[in-house]
Coordinates of N, CA and C in Angstrom, one line a residue:
M1 N 24.2 7.6 71.5 CA 23.8 8.1 69.5 C 23.0 9.1 69.6
I2 N 23.1 10.0 68.5 CA 21.8 10.9 68.3 C 20.9 10.3 67.9
K3 N 19.5 10.5 68.4 CA 18.5 10.1 67.4 C 17.6 10.7 66.7
A4 N 17.6 11.9 67.6 CA 16.2 13.2 67.0 C 17.9 14.5 66.4
V5 N 17.1 15.4 66.0 CA 17.3 16.6 66.0 C 16.5 17.8 65.8
I6 N 16.8 18.6 67.0 CA 15.4 19.7 67.1 C 16.0 21.4 66.1
F7 N 15.4 21.6 65.6 CA 16.1 22.7 64.8 C 14.9 24.1 65.0
D8 N 15.6 25.1 65.1 CA 14.8 26.2 65.2 C 13.9 26.9 63.6
L9 N 13.4 28.1 63.5 CA 12.9 28.3 62.2 C 13.1 29.3 61.5
Y10 N 13.2 30.5 61.7 CA 13.9 31.8 61.4 C 15.3 31.9 61.3
G11 N 16.2 31.4 60.5 CA 17.2 31.9 60.6 C 17.9 30.8 60.6
T12 N 17.2 30.1 60.3 CA 17.8 28.4 60.3 C 17.6 27.5 59.6
L13 N 16.1 27.8 59.0 CA 15.5 27.0 57.9 C 14.8 27.8 56.8
L14 N 14.5 28.9 57.5 CA 13.6 29.8 57.2 C 14.3 31.3 56.9
E15 N 14.3 32.1 56.0 CA 15.1 33.1 55.6 C 14.4 34.3 55.6
L16 N 14.1 35.3 56.6 CA 13.0 36.7 56.2 C 13.8 37.5 55.8
T17 N 13.9 37.5 54.0 CA 14.7 38.8 53.1 C 14.4 40.0 53.6
Q18 N 12.9 39.9 54.0 CA 12.0 41.6 54.0 C 11.5 41.2 55.5
D19 N 11.8 42.2 56.3 CA 11.0 42.2 57.6 C 11.0 43.8 58.1
H20 N 9.4 44.1 58.1 CA 9.2 45.4 58.5 C 8.8 45.4 60.2
R21 N 8.5 44.5 60.8 CA 8.4 43.5 61.7 C 6.7 44.9 62.3
P22 N 5.9 44.1 61.7 CA 4.8 44.4 61.9 C 4.1 44.8 63.3
F23 N 4.8 43.5 63.7 CA 4.1 42.8 65.1 C 4.7 44.2 66.5
L24 N 5.9 44.5 66.0 CA 6.8 45.3 66.7 C 6.2 46.6 66.7
Q25 N 5.9 47.3 65.2 CA 5.3 48.3 65.2 C 3.7 48.8 66.3
V26 N 3.2 47.5 66.5 CA 1.8 47.8 66.8 C 2.2 47.6 68.5
A27 N 3.3 47.2 68.8 CA 4.1 46.6 70.4 C 4.2 47.9 71.0
K28 N 4.7 48.8 70.2 CA 5.5 50.0 70.1 C 4.1 50.9 70.7
H29 N 3.1 51.0 70.8 CA 1.7 51.6 71.0 C 0.9 51.3 72.6
C30 N 1.9 49.8 73.1 CA 1.3 49.4 73.7 C 1.6 50.4 75.5
T31 N 0.6 50.8 76.2 CA 1.2 51.7 77.1 C 1.3 50.9 78.5
S32 N 0.6 50.0 78.5 CA 0.1 49.1 79.7 C 1.4 48.5 79.9
L33 N 2.4 47.8 79.0 CA 3.2 46.8 79.0 C 4.5 47.5 78.4
S34 N 5.5 47.1 78.7 CA 7.2 47.2 77.8 C 6.8 46.3 76.8
V35 N 7.4 47.2 75.7 CA 7.9 46.8 74.3 C 8.1 44.9 74.4
Q36 N 9.2 44.7 75.1 CA 9.5 43.5 75.3 C 7.8 42.3 75.8
A37 N 8.0 43.1 76.9 CA 6.2 42.1 77.4 C 5.7 42.0 76.8
A38 N 5.1 43.1 75.5 CA 3.9 43.1 74.3 C 4.7 42.6 73.3
I39 N 5.9 42.3 73.0 CA 6.5 41.4 72.0 C 6.0 39.8 72.5
H40 N 6.2 39.6 74.0 CA 6.0 38.1 74.8 C 4.7 38.1 74.5
K41 N 3.6 38.6 74.3 CA 2.1 38.5 74.2 C 1.9 37.8 73.2
A42 N 2.5 38.7 72.0 CA 2.2 38.3 70.2 C 2.7 36.9 70.2
L43 N 4.1 36.3 70.8 CA 4.3 35.1 70.5 C 4.1 33.7 71.3
V44 N 3.1 33.8 72.9 CA 2.6 33.2 73.4 C 0.9 33.0 73.1
N45 N 0.7 34.0 72.1 CA -0.7 33.7 71.8 C -1.4 33.9 70.8
D46 N -2.1 32.9 70.3 CA -2.9 32.7 68.9 C -3.2 34.5 68.2
C47 N -2.6 34.9 67.4 CA -3.1 36.2 67.1 C -2.8 35.9 65.8
P48 N -3.9 35.7 64.6 CA -3.9 35.6 63.2 C -3.9 36.7 62.6
T49 N -4.1 37.9 63.1 CA -4.3 39.3 62.7 C -3.9 40.4 63.2
L50 N -3.0 41.2 63.4 CA -2.7 42.4 64.1 C -3.8 42.9 64.6
D51 N -5.1 43.0 64.0 CA -6.1 43.5 64.5 C -6.4 42.3 66.2
S52 N -6.4 41.6 66.0 CA -6.7 40.3 67.0 C -5.6 40.5 68.0
Y53 N -4.6 41.2 67.8 CA -3.1 41.8 68.3 C -3.3 42.7 69.2
A54 N -3.7 43.5 68.5 CA -4.1 45.3 68.8 C -5.5 45.1 69.8
S55 N -6.2 44.0 69.9 CA -7.3 44.0 70.7 C -6.8 43.2 72.1
L56 N -5.8 42.2 71.6 CA -5.3 41.2 73.0 C -4.9 42.8 73.8
L57 N -3.6 43.8 73.3 CA -2.7 44.3 73.7 C -4.0 45.7 74.6
R58 N -5.2 45.6 74.1 CA -6.4 46.7 74.4 C -5.5 47.7 74.0
L59 N -5.5 48.4 73.0 CA -4.8 49.2 72.5 C -6.3 50.1 71.9
K60 N -5.6 51.6 72.0 CA -6.8 52.9 72.7 C -6.1 53.6 71.1
T61 N -4.8 53.4 70.7 CA -4.5 54.5 70.0 C -5.1 53.8 68.6
Q62 N -5.5 54.6 67.4 CA -5.7 54.4 66.2 C -4.4 53.9 65.4
L63 N -4.4 52.9 64.7 CA -3.3 52.8 63.9 C -3.7 52.3 62.5
N64 N -2.8 52.6 61.4 CA -3.4 51.7 60.3 C -3.2 50.2 60.4
L65 N -3.8 49.4 60.9 CA -3.6 48.1 61.0 C -4.1 47.4 59.4
E66 N -4.9 47.9 58.4 CA -4.9 47.3 57.5 C -3.6 47.6 56.8
G67 N -2.8 48.7 56.5 CA -1.5 49.0 56.0 C -0.5 48.0 56.3
L68 N -0.6 47.7 57.5 CA 0.4 46.8 58.3 C -0.1 45.3 58.2
E69 N -1.3 44.9 57.5 CA -1.4 43.4 57.5 C -1.1 43.7 55.9
Q70 N -0.8 44.4 55.1 CA -0.4 44.8 53.4 C 1.2 44.3 53.8
I71 N 1.8 45.0 54.8 CA 3.1 45.1 55.1 C 3.4 43.0 55.5
L72 N 3.0 43.2 56.7 CA 3.2 41.8 56.6 C 3.0 40.7 55.8
A73 N 1.7 40.6 55.2 CA 1.4 40.0 53.6 C 2.8 40.0 52.6
D74 N 3.1 40.6 52.9 CA 4.6 41.1 51.6 C 5.2 40.3 52.4
D75 N 6.1 41.2 53.2 CA 7.5 39.8 54.1 C 7.2 38.5 54.2
L76 N 6.0 38.0 54.1 CA 5.7 36.7 54.2 C 5.7 35.7 53.0
L77 N 5.8 36.8 52.2 CA 5.4 36.5 50.4 C 6.9 36.2 50.6
K78 N 8.0 37.1 50.8 CA 9.3 37.1 50.6 C 10.0 36.4 51.3
V79 N 9.5 35.3 52.4 CA 10.3 34.5 52.8 C 11.2 33.5 51.9
R80 N 12.6 32.6 52.3 CA 12.8 32.1 51.7 C 13.3 30.7 52.4
L81 N 13.5 29.5 51.4 CA 13.9 28.8 52.6 C 15.8 29.0 52.1
F82 N 16.5 28.8 53.0 CA 18.2 28.7 53.1 C 18.5 27.0 52.4
P83 N 19.1 27.0 51.0 CA 19.3 26.2 50.2 C 20.0 25.2 50.8
D84 N 20.2 25.0 51.8 CA 21.1 23.8 52.2 C 20.2 22.8 53.4
V85 N 18.7 23.2 53.5 CA 17.7 22.7 54.2 C 17.6 21.8 54.0
L86 N 16.7 21.4 52.7 CA 16.0 19.9 52.3 C 16.8 19.1 52.1
S87 N 18.2 19.2 51.7 CA 19.1 18.4 51.2 C 19.7 17.7 52.9
A88 N 19.6 19.0 53.7 CA 20.2 17.9 55.3 C 19.1 17.1 55.9
L89 N 17.6 18.1 55.6 CA 16.6 17.2 56.2 C 16.5 15.6 55.6
E90 N 16.4 15.6 53.8 CA 16.5 14.1 53.4 C 17.5 13.5 54.4
K91 N 18.8 13.9 54.0 CA 19.8 13.1 54.8 C 19.9 12.4 56.4
L92 N 19.6 13.5 56.9 CA 18.7 13.4 58.6 C 17.8 11.8 58.2
H93 N 16.6 11.9 57.5 CA 15.4 11.0 57.0 C 16.2 9.9 56.9
D94 N 17.0 9.4 55.9 CA 18.1 8.4 55.2 C 18.4 7.9 56.3
Q95 N 18.8 8.7 57.3 CA 19.9 8.0 58.6 C 18.9 7.6 59.9
Q96 N 17.3 7.5 59.1 CA 16.5 7.9 60.7 C 16.3 8.3 61.9
V97 N 16.8 9.3 61.7 CA 16.9 10.5 62.7 C 15.9 11.3 62.4
I98 N 15.3 11.5 64.0 CA 13.6 12.2 64.0 C 14.0 13.7 64.2
T99 N 13.2 13.9 63.7 CA 13.8 15.5 63.5 C 12.3 16.5 63.7
A100 N 12.9 17.6 64.7 CA 11.3 18.4 65.4 C 12.0 20.2 65.1
V101 N 11.0 20.9 65.3 CA 10.8 21.7 65.4 C 10.5 23.0 66.5
I102 N 11.1 23.6 67.2 CA 10.7 24.6 68.3 C 10.9 25.8 67.4
S103 N 10.0 26.7 67.8 CA 10.2 28.2 66.8 C 9.2 29.4 68.1
N104 N 9.7 30.4 68.2 CA 9.3 31.4 68.7 C 8.6 32.2 67.5
L105 N 7.5 32.2 67.4 CA 6.5 33.3 66.5 C 5.3 33.2 66.7
A106 N 5.0 34.5 66.0 CA 3.5 34.9 65.7 C 3.0 34.5 64.8
T107 N 1.9 33.8 65.3 CA 0.7 33.4 64.6 C 1.1 33.4 62.6
P108 N 0.9 34.5 62.4 CA 1.1 34.2 60.7 C 2.5 34.2 60.5
Y109 N 3.3 34.3 61.2 CA 4.3 33.5 60.2 C 4.6 32.2 60.0
I110 N 3.6 31.2 60.4 CA 3.6 29.8 60.9 C 3.0 29.6 59.3
R111 N 2.6 30.8 58.3 CA 2.2 29.9 57.0 C 3.9 30.0 55.9
P112 N 4.5 30.8 55.9 CA 5.7 30.2 54.9 C 6.1 28.6 55.2
F113 N 6.3 28.5 56.9 CA 6.4 27.3 56.8 C 5.4 25.8 55.9
D114 N 4.3 26.1 56.0 CA 3.4 25.8 55.3 C 3.8 25.5 53.3
T115 N 3.9 26.7 53.3 CA 4.0 27.2 51.9 C 5.0 26.4 51.5
H116 N 6.3 26.2 52.4 CA 7.6 25.8 52.0 C 7.3 24.3 52.2
N117 N 5.9 23.4 52.5 CA 5.9 22.3 52.6 C 7.0 21.8 53.1
L118 N 7.3 22.6 54.6 CA 8.2 21.8 55.5 C 7.6 20.9 56.5
R119 N 6.1 21.2 57.2 CA 5.5 20.4 57.9 C 5.6 18.6 57.2
T120 N 5.9 18.3 56.2 CA 5.9 17.2 56.5 C 7.7 16.5 57.1
H121 N 8.2 17.1 56.5 CA 9.6 16.6 57.2 C 9.3 16.2 58.2
F122 N 8.8 16.8 59.2 CA 9.0 17.0 60.9 C 8.0 16.2 61.6
D123 N 8.2 15.4 62.9 CA 7.5 14.3 63.6 C 7.3 15.3 64.9
V124 N 8.3 16.2 65.2 CA 7.1 17.3 65.9 C 7.1 18.8 66.0
V125 N 6.5 19.5 66.1 CA 6.3 20.8 65.8 C 5.8 21.8 66.9
L126 N 6.6 22.5 67.5 CA 6.1 23.2 68.5 C 6.3 24.6 68.3
F127 N 5.2 25.4 68.2 CA 5.0 27.1 67.7 C 5.2 28.0 69.2
S128 N 5.1 28.4 69.5 CA 5.6 29.2 70.7 C 3.8 29.7 70.9
C129 N 3.3 30.3 69.9 CA 2.3 30.7 69.4 C 0.6 29.9 69.6
E130 N 1.0 28.5 69.6 CA 0.3 27.4 69.2 C 0.2 26.9 70.9
C131 N 1.6 26.5 71.7 CA 1.5 26.1 72.8 C 1.5 26.9 73.9
G132 N 2.0 28.2 74.2 CA 2.0 29.5 74.5 C 3.2 28.8 76.0
L133 N 4.3 28.2 75.0 CA 5.6 28.3 76.0 C 6.7 29.1 74.9
S134 N 7.5 29.9 75.0 CA 8.3 30.0 74.3 C 9.9 29.6 74.7
K135 N 11.2 30.1 74.1 CA 12.2 29.9 74.1 C 12.6 31.0 74.8
P136 N 13.4 31.1 75.6 CA 14.2 29.7 76.1 C 13.9 29.2 77.8
D137 N 12.5 29.1 77.8 CA 12.1 28.6 78.8 C 12.2 27.2 79.0
P138 N 12.8 26.4 79.8 CA 13.0 25.2 80.2 C 11.8 24.3 79.6
A139 N 10.6 25.1 80.2 CA 9.4 24.4 79.9 C 9.2 23.8 78.1
I140 N 9.1 24.3 77.5 CA 9.5 24.1 75.6 C 10.2 23.3 75.6
Y141 N 11.4 22.7 75.9 CA 12.4 21.7 75.7 C 12.0 20.7 76.5
Q142 N 11.2 20.4 77.6 CA 11.4 19.7 78.0 C 9.7 19.0 77.3
R143 N 9.0 19.9 77.1 CA 7.8 19.0 76.2 C 8.1 18.6 74.6
A144 N 9.6 19.4 74.3 CA 9.7 18.4 72.9 C 10.7 17.3 73.5
I145 N 11.1 17.1 74.4 CA 11.5 16.0 75.0 C 10.9 14.7 75.3
Q146 N 9.5 15.3 75.7 CA 8.0 14.1 75.8 C 7.7 13.8 74.7
Q147 N 7.6 14.7 73.9 CA 6.9 14.1 72.5 C 7.8 13.2 71.7
L148 N 9.3 13.7 71.4 CA 10.0 12.7 70.8 C 10.4 11.8 71.4
N149 N 9.9 11.4 72.9 CA 10.4 10.0 73.8 C 12.0 9.2 73.5
L150 N 12.8 10.5 74.2 CA 13.8 10.1 74.0 C 14.4 10.7 75.1
A151 N 16.0 10.2 75.4 CA 16.7 10.6 76.4 C 17.4 12.2 76.3
P152 N 17.3 13.1 76.5 CA 18.1 14.6 76.3 C 19.4 14.1 75.3
E153 N 19.9 13.2 76.0 CA 21.2 13.2 75.8 C 21.3 12.5 74.0
E154 N 20.0 12.0 73.2 CA 20.0 11.7 72.5 C 19.3 12.5 71.3
I155 N 19.4 13.9 71.8 CA 19.1 15.0 70.9 C 19.8 15.9 70.9
L156 N 20.4 16.5 69.6 CA 20.5 17.5 69.5 C 19.5 19.0 69.0
M157 N 20.0 20.2 69.5 CA 19.6 21.6 68.6 C 20.1 22.3 67.6
V158 N 20.1 22.2 67.0 CA 20.9 23.3 66.5 C 19.6 24.9 65.8
G159 N 20.5 26.1 65.9 CA 19.7 27.2 65.4 C 20.6 28.3 65.5
D160 N 20.0 29.6 65.0 CA 20.9 30.8 65.1 C 21.2 32.1 66.1
S161 N 20.4 31.1 66.9 CA 20.1 32.0 68.8 C 20.7 31.1 69.7
Y162 N 22.1 32.2 70.5 CA 22.4 31.3 71.1 C 21.9 31.1 72.3
A163 N 21.4 32.1 72.8 CA 20.5 31.6 74.1 C 19.2 30.9 74.2
S164 N 18.3 30.9 72.9 CA 17.4 30.0 72.4 C 18.1 28.8 72.2
D165 N 18.9 28.7 71.5 CA 18.9 27.1 70.8 C 20.2 26.3 71.1
V166 N 20.9 27.3 72.2 CA 21.9 26.4 72.5 C 21.7 26.6 74.2
V167 N 22.2 27.8 75.0 CA 22.0 27.7 76.2 C 20.7 27.2 76.8
G168 N 19.3 27.7 76.2 CA 18.2 27.1 76.5 C 18.4 25.4 76.6
P169 N 18.3 24.5 75.4 CA 18.3 23.1 75.4 C 19.3 22.8 76.2
E170 N 20.8 23.3 76.2 CA 21.6 22.6 77.0 C 21.0 22.8 78.3
A171 N 20.4 23.5 79.5 CA 19.8 23.5 80.5 C 19.1 22.6 80.6
A172 N 18.4 21.7 79.5 CA 17.5 20.8 79.4 C 18.1 19.5 79.2
G173 N 19.3 19.9 79.1 CA 20.2 17.8 78.8 C 20.3 18.1 77.4
I174 N 20.0 18.3 76.8 CA 19.9 18.5 74.9 C 21.4 19.4 74.3
K175 N 22.3 18.6 73.7 CA 23.3 19.6 73.2 C 22.5 21.0 72.2
G176 N 23.2 21.7 72.3 CA 23.2 22.8 71.2 C 24.2 23.3 70.4
I177 N 23.7 23.4 69.1 CA 24.7 23.6 68.2 C 24.4 25.4 67.6
H178 N 25.2 26.2 67.6 CA 25.0 27.1 67.4 C 25.0 27.1 65.6
L179 N 24.2 28.1 64.9 CA 24.6 27.7 63.4 C 24.7 29.6 63.2
V180 N 26.1 29.7 62.8 CA 26.5 31.0 62.1 C 26.8 31.2 60.6
R181 N 25.6 31.4 60.3 CA 25.9 31.5 59.0 C 26.6 32.8 58.4
S182 N 26.7 33.7 59.4 CA 27.5 34.9 59.0 C 29.1 35.0 58.9
G183 N 29.2 33.7 60.0 CA 31.2 33.9 60.1 C 31.0 34.0 61.1
E184 N 30.2 34.9 62.1 CA 30.8 35.9 63.1 C 31.3 34.7 64.3
D185 N 31.9 35.6 65.3 CA 32.1 34.2 66.6 C 31.2 34.1 67.2
S186 N 31.6 33.1 68.2 CA 30.2 32.5 68.7 C 30.8 31.9 69.9
S187 N 29.9 32.1 71.1 CA 30.2 31.8 72.4 C 30.1 30.4 73.1
A188 N 29.5 29.6 72.0 CA 29.1 27.8 71.8 C 30.5 27.3 71.4
T189 N 30.2 26.4 72.0 CA 31.2 25.5 72.0 C 31.4 24.4 70.5
A190 N 30.2 24.1 70.2 CA 29.8 23.5 68.9 C 29.1 24.9 68.0
V191 N 30.3 25.2 66.9 CA 29.7 26.0 66.0 C 29.2 25.9 64.5
I192 N 28.7 25.5 63.8 CA 28.7 25.3 62.4 C 28.3 26.5 61.6
P193 N 28.9 26.7 60.0 CA 28.2 27.7 59.6 C 27.3 27.9 58.1
S194 N 26.8 26.3 58.1 CA 25.8 25.9 57.3 C 25.3 24.5 57.8
L195 N 24.1 24.5 57.6 CA 23.3 23.0 58.1 C 23.9 21.5 57.5
E196 N 24.9 22.2 56.6 CA 25.9 20.9 55.8 C 26.7 20.4 56.7
S197 N 26.9 21.1 57.7 CA 27.8 20.6 59.0 C 28.1 20.0 60.1
L198 N 26.7 20.2 60.3 CA 25.7 19.6 61.3 C 26.1 18.0 61.1
F199 N 26.1 17.3 60.1 CA 26.6 15.8 60.3 C 27.8 15.3 60.9
D200 N 28.9 16.5 61.4 CA 29.7 16.4 61.6 C 29.6 15.7 63.5
F201 N 28.1 16.0 63.6 CA 27.5 15.9 65.0 C 26.8 14.7 65.2
V202 N 26.0 14.0 64.0 CA 25.2 13.2 64.2 C 25.8 12.2 63.6

């Protein structure tokens, strides 16, 4: 019996309708790390501003960080809630199913989560920038299992990333469901086109 559902955030609950990837633009100027390693730093450290992120990377290149901050703020203002989210969360609540979020994100991307009042819907919230762990590191799923105080087989995870939301949790004993809103093919055994289809598994 499923007692909890863990959700990914962006691409699953929230849509970045406009994304200029300002953290990536800063990461590309880091000469001491690969772009991938530099981006990982943003995901597992508390960097509330691009300036704090540039300091973390010890960038020596002059960047228009003020301009990038404005672009970031505009991107975040245009984040929208997918239309199937609230009804799915309310239905899970009615069924007394515990809900959680695990998301890889840089600190500013928490803002839309709170702007859309999503925090009140979740019992456990694990953001990579706050806990220092990121998907698909097995440790982040183990932490969720511990905080939910359930057996892995009592938990589902749903998200739009096959690697992070299906393969990663399944390695920890959690069944992963791949949310493919575009209708494209998936390697996952459990695939849904919207959150409305989640209830085939709960």
